[in-house]
Amino acid sequence: MVTRRWKQRWWFDGRGVEEEVVRLEEGGATIVENERQLQKLLEASQLQLKHKTLDEYAMDTDMIDSDAPMTSPADQIEDARRLLTLAHQLLHQGKPSQALQAVLMFMKGTGGEAAAFEALNRAKEVYMKKKSESKAADELASLFAECAIAEALPSISIAEESPSSNLEPDGGGTSILTESGRKQVMLDAFSDGSSFVCLQCGGLVSNYRKDEHFAFWCCNGDTC
C-alpha cells in the first residue's frame, strides 16, 4: 500500500485556510478520505468570505453615515422658523391647505407622526370652541341691538312712503331704514360696532360722524 499525504492551501481575504486532503492509493485505485468533510469545509469557507464581505459593506455604510454632517439644534430651529414663516405667508395669501401642510411638516420633523396627529386634534378642538363662542357672541350682539332699537324707535306700522320722504329721517324719530323695511341693515351696522342708534332721533349714525350728527343733523337737537 502506498500512502501519499499532501496539502492544499486556499486563500480567502488574505488569510490562509489550510485544508489537508488524505489520499490513499491502493492497487491503482484512489480513495479520497473525508470527501464530505472537504466539501463542507469549502462551503463554510466560501460562506465565511461572503459574510465577511457583507459585514465590511455594512461597516462602510455605517462609516458613511457617521461621516455625514449631523443637523445641529440651531439648524433645526432655523428650519422650523422657515416652515412657520412659510405657513404664515401661505395663510395670508389665501392658501390655508398649503399652510397646514407646512405646519404638519414642522410637527413631523420635531415630534414625528404622533405629534402631528395630536396637534391636529388640538387645533380642531380650539376651532370648534372658538366657533361656538363666536356664534354666541353674534347672537348676543344682535339681541342687544334689537333691544336698543326697540327702545329708541316707537312701534309704528310701515306705511307707503314717497321717494323724497326716504331721504331724511322724519321729525318723529322714526328711522328711514326701519320704515322702508330694511331693519336688518340697522341691526348689522349696530352689531359690528361701526354705527350707533341715536336715542334722540332714532337714526343710525356712523361712529365717525357722531359729533357732526348731534351738532348739525339730529332733528331732536337744539338746531331743529
Short mmCIF file of C-alpha atoms in Angstrom, two decimals:
data_model
loop_
_atom_site.label_atom_id
_atom_site.label_comp_id
_atom_site.label_asym_id
_atom_site.label_seq_id
_atom_site.Cartn_x
_atom_site.Cartn_y
_atom_site.Cartn_z
CA MET A 1 0.00 0.00 0.00
CA VAL A 2 1.34 3.34 -0.96
CA THR A 3 0.10 6.23 1.10
CA ARG A 4 0.67 9.81 0.00
CA ARG A 5 -0.21 12.88 2.00
CA TRP A 6 -0.23 16.36 0.58
CA LYS A 7 -1.69 19.70 1.47
CA GLN A 8 -3.62 22.34 -0.41
CA ARG A 9 -3.82 25.95 0.76
CA TRP A 10 -6.85 28.12 -0.06
CA TRP A 11 -6.60 31.87 0.39
CA PHE A 12 -9.58 33.97 1.47
CA ASP A 13 -9.19 37.68 2.12
CA GLY A 14 -5.51 37.45 2.92
CA ARG A 15 -5.91 34.69 5.48
CA GLY A 16 -4.96 31.11 4.67
CA VAL A 17 -7.35 28.29 5.39
CA GLU A 18 -5.31 25.08 5.39
CA GLU A 19 -7.05 22.01 4.26
CA GLU A 20 -5.46 18.63 4.48
CA VAL A 21 -6.51 16.01 2.00
CA VAL A 22 -5.50 12.45 2.62
CA ARG A 23 -5.45 10.30 -0.44
CA LEU A 24 -4.78 6.61 -0.32
CA GLU A 25 -3.65 4.78 -3.42
CA GLU A 26 -4.04 1.04 -3.43
CA GLY A 27 -3.80 -1.19 -6.47
CA GLY A 28 -4.28 1.75 -8.84
CA ALA A 29 -7.49 2.72 -7.01
CA THR A 30 -7.66 6.16 -5.39
CA ILE A 31 -9.69 6.57 -2.25
CA VAL A 32 -10.47 10.08 -1.15
CA GLU A 33 -10.88 10.25 2.58
CA ASN A 34 -13.15 12.73 4.19
CA GLU A 35 -14.58 13.92 0.88
CA ARG A 36 -17.72 15.12 2.54
CA GLN A 37 -15.73 16.93 5.22
CA LEU A 38 -13.71 18.66 2.50
CA GLN A 39 -16.83 19.77 0.68
CA LYS A 40 -18.28 21.12 3.89
CA LEU A 41 -15.05 22.96 4.62
CA LEU A 42 -15.10 24.62 1.21
CA GLU A 43 -18.70 25.66 1.58
CA ALA A 44 -18.04 27.02 5.06
CA SER A 45 -15.03 28.98 3.83
CA GLN A 46 -16.95 30.49 0.94
CA LEU A 47 -19.86 31.35 3.23
CA GLN A 48 -17.46 32.94 5.69
CA LEU A 49 -15.94 35.04 2.92
CA LYS A 50 -19.39 36.10 1.72
CA HIS A 51 -20.49 37.07 5.22
CA LYS A 52 -17.31 38.97 5.80
CA THR A 53 -17.83 40.93 2.61
CA LEU A 54 -21.36 41.86 3.70
CA ASP A 55 -20.10 42.89 7.13
CA GLU A 56 -17.44 45.07 5.58
CA TYR A 57 -20.09 46.65 3.36
CA ALA A 58 -22.29 47.33 6.38
CA MET A 59 -19.28 48.77 8.19
CA ASP A 60 -18.58 51.08 5.26
CA THR A 61 -22.20 52.21 5.26
CA ASP A 62 -22.01 52.95 8.97
CA MET A 63 -18.84 54.92 8.39
CA ILE A 64 -20.53 56.93 5.65
CA ASP A 65 -23.49 57.64 7.93
CA SER A 66 -21.18 58.62 10.77
CA ASP A 67 -19.14 60.86 8.49
CA ALA A 68 -22.28 62.64 7.23
CA PRO A 69 -22.80 66.03 8.88
CA MET A 70 -25.35 65.88 11.67
CA THR A 71 -28.01 68.57 11.86
CA SER A 72 -27.33 70.78 14.84
CA PRO A 73 -30.12 72.01 17.15
CA ALA A 74 -29.58 75.54 15.85
CA ASP A 75 -30.16 74.36 12.27
CA GLN A 76 -33.30 72.51 13.34
CA ILE A 77 -34.66 75.65 14.99
CA GLU A 78 -33.87 77.67 11.88
CA ASP A 79 -35.65 75.13 9.66
CA ALA A 80 -38.67 75.23 11.97
CA ARG A 81 -38.76 79.02 11.75
CA ARG A 82 -38.64 78.87 7.97
CA LEU A 83 -41.56 76.44 7.85
CA LEU A 84 -43.65 78.52 10.25
CA THR A 85 -42.87 81.70 8.33
CA LEU A 86 -43.86 79.97 5.12
CA ALA A 87 -47.10 78.81 6.75
CA HIS A 88 -47.96 82.38 7.77
CA GLN A 89 -47.23 83.65 4.26
CA LEU A 90 -49.41 80.99 2.65
CA LEU A 91 -52.20 81.74 5.10
CA HIS A 92 -52.11 85.45 4.25
CA GLN A 93 -52.13 84.53 0.55
CA GLY A 94 -55.40 82.65 0.98
CA LYS A 95 -53.85 79.16 0.80
CA PRO A 96 -54.84 77.52 4.10
CA SER A 97 -54.33 73.95 2.84
CA GLN A 98 -50.71 74.57 1.86
CA ALA A 99 -50.13 76.43 5.12
CA LEU A 100 -51.44 73.41 7.01
CA GLN A 101 -49.05 71.15 5.09
CA ALA A 102 -46.11 73.35 6.10
CA VAL A 103 -47.18 73.20 9.74
CA LEU A 104 -47.53 69.41 9.56
CA MET A 105 -44.03 69.15 8.08
CA PHE A 106 -42.75 71.16 11.02
CA MET A 107 -44.59 68.97 13.53
CA LYS A 108 -43.41 65.73 11.90
CA GLY A 109 -39.83 66.99 11.84
CA THR A 110 -39.84 67.85 15.53
CA GLY A 111 -42.08 65.23 17.11
CA GLY A 112 -42.98 62.70 14.44
CA GLU A 113 -46.38 61.46 13.28
CA ALA A 114 -47.77 61.29 16.82
CA ALA A 115 -47.03 64.96 17.47
CA ALA A 116 -48.61 65.99 14.16
CA PHE A 117 -51.75 63.96 14.91
CA GLU A 118 -52.01 65.42 18.40
CA ALA A 119 -51.59 68.96 17.05
CA LEU A 120 -54.36 68.40 14.50
CA ASN A 121 -56.76 67.21 17.19
CA ARG A 122 -55.90 70.12 19.45
CA ALA A 123 -56.38 72.61 16.59
CA LYS A 124 -59.76 71.06 15.79
CA GLU A 125 -60.89 71.40 19.40
CA VAL A 126 -59.78 75.04 19.57
CA TYR A 127 -61.52 75.81 16.27
CA MET A 128 -64.81 74.28 17.40
CA LYS A 129 -64.63 76.15 20.72
CA LYS A 130 -63.89 79.48 19.01
CA LYS A 131 -66.67 78.86 16.52
CA SER A 132 -69.25 78.24 19.23
CA GLU A 133 -68.09 81.27 21.23
CA SER A 134 -68.25 83.50 18.14
CA LYS A 135 -71.75 82.30 17.34
CA ALA A 136 -72.92 83.01 20.88
CA ALA A 137 -71.34 86.48 20.79
CA ASP A 138 -73.06 87.29 17.49
CA GLU A 139 -76.42 86.21 18.84
CA LEU A 140 -75.92 88.31 21.97
CA ALA A 141 -74.93 91.37 19.91
CA SER A 142 -77.99 91.01 17.68
CA LEU A 143 -80.26 90.68 20.69
CA PHE A 144 -78.74 93.78 22.28
CA ALA A 145 -79.14 95.71 19.03
CA GLU A 146 -82.78 94.72 18.76
CA CYS A 147 -83.43 95.84 22.33
CA ALA A 148 -81.70 99.19 21.77
CA ILE A 149 -83.60 99.85 18.55
CA ALA A 150 -86.91 98.82 20.10
CA GLU A 151 -86.29 101.25 22.94
CA ALA A 152 -85.23 104.10 20.66
CA LEU A 153 -87.87 103.74 17.98
CA PRO A 154 -91.63 103.90 18.54
CA SER A 155 -93.58 100.94 17.37
CA ILE A 156 -95.43 102.06 14.26
CA SER A 157 -96.78 100.36 11.20
CA ILE A 158 -94.79 100.68 7.98
CA ALA A 159 -96.65 102.90 5.53
CA GLU A 160 -96.12 103.66 1.88
CA GLU A 161 -93.59 106.45 1.51
CA SER A 162 -92.80 108.68 -1.42
CA PRO A 163 -89.22 108.62 -2.83
CA SER A 164 -88.48 112.05 -1.38
CA SER A 165 -89.52 111.09 2.13
CA ASN A 166 -86.94 108.28 2.24
CA LEU A 167 -84.02 110.66 2.02
CA GLU A 168 -84.23 112.02 5.60
CA PRO A 169 -85.47 110.78 8.97
CA ASP A 170 -88.84 112.21 9.93
CA GLY A 171 -89.36 114.54 12.82
CA GLY A 172 -90.98 111.85 14.95
CA GLY A 173 -87.71 110.00 15.36
CA THR A 174 -88.51 107.05 13.10
CA SER A 175 -85.56 105.66 11.13
CA ILE A 176 -85.96 105.71 7.36
CA LEU A 177 -84.30 102.28 7.19
CA THR A 178 -86.90 100.86 9.54
CA GLU A 179 -89.80 102.45 7.68
CA SER A 180 -88.55 101.14 4.34
CA GLY A 181 -88.36 97.58 5.64
CA ARG A 182 -84.57 97.48 5.97
CA LYS A 183 -84.37 96.98 9.69
CA GLN A 184 -81.80 94.19 9.28
CA VAL A 185 -79.36 96.73 7.85
CA MET A 186 -79.59 98.65 11.10
CA LEU A 187 -79.08 95.50 13.12
CA ASP A 188 -75.99 94.53 11.16
CA ALA A 189 -74.46 98.01 11.32
CA PHE A 190 -75.10 98.25 15.03
CA SER A 191 -73.84 94.78 15.86
CA ASP A 192 -70.46 95.20 14.12
CA GLY A 193 -69.73 98.35 16.15
CA SER A 194 -69.36 100.70 13.19
CA SER A 195 -72.56 102.65 13.93
CA PHE A 196 -74.91 103.52 16.76
CA VAL A 197 -78.60 104.31 17.11
CA CYS A 198 -79.30 107.89 18.13
CA LEU A 199 -81.68 107.85 21.11
CA GLN A 200 -82.94 111.36 20.25
CA CYS A 201 -83.98 110.91 16.63
CA GLY A 202 -83.76 107.14 16.17
CA GLY A 203 -81.33 107.43 13.28
CA LEU A 204 -78.47 105.05 12.51
CA VAL A 205 -75.26 107.11 12.69
CA SER A 206 -71.67 106.21 11.92
CA ASN A 207 -69.31 106.48 14.87
CA TYR A 208 -67.05 108.73 12.81
CA ARG A 209 -69.89 111.26 12.33
CA LYS A 210 -71.19 111.28 15.90
CA ASP A 211 -70.23 114.89 16.67
CA GLU A 212 -71.48 116.20 13.33
CA HIS A 213 -74.77 114.37 13.79
CA PHE A 214 -75.54 115.92 17.17
CA ALA A 215 -74.30 119.35 16.04
CA PHE A 216 -75.96 119.65 12.63
CA TRP A 217 -78.21 116.72 11.72
CA CYS A 218 -80.13 115.44 14.72
CA CYS A 219 -83.73 116.66 14.28
CA ASN A 220 -84.45 116.50 18.03
CA GLY A 221 -81.41 118.58 18.88
CA ASP A 222 -81.17 122.28 19.62
CA THR A 223 -80.67 123.16 15.96
CA CYS A 224 -84.04 121.77 14.87
#
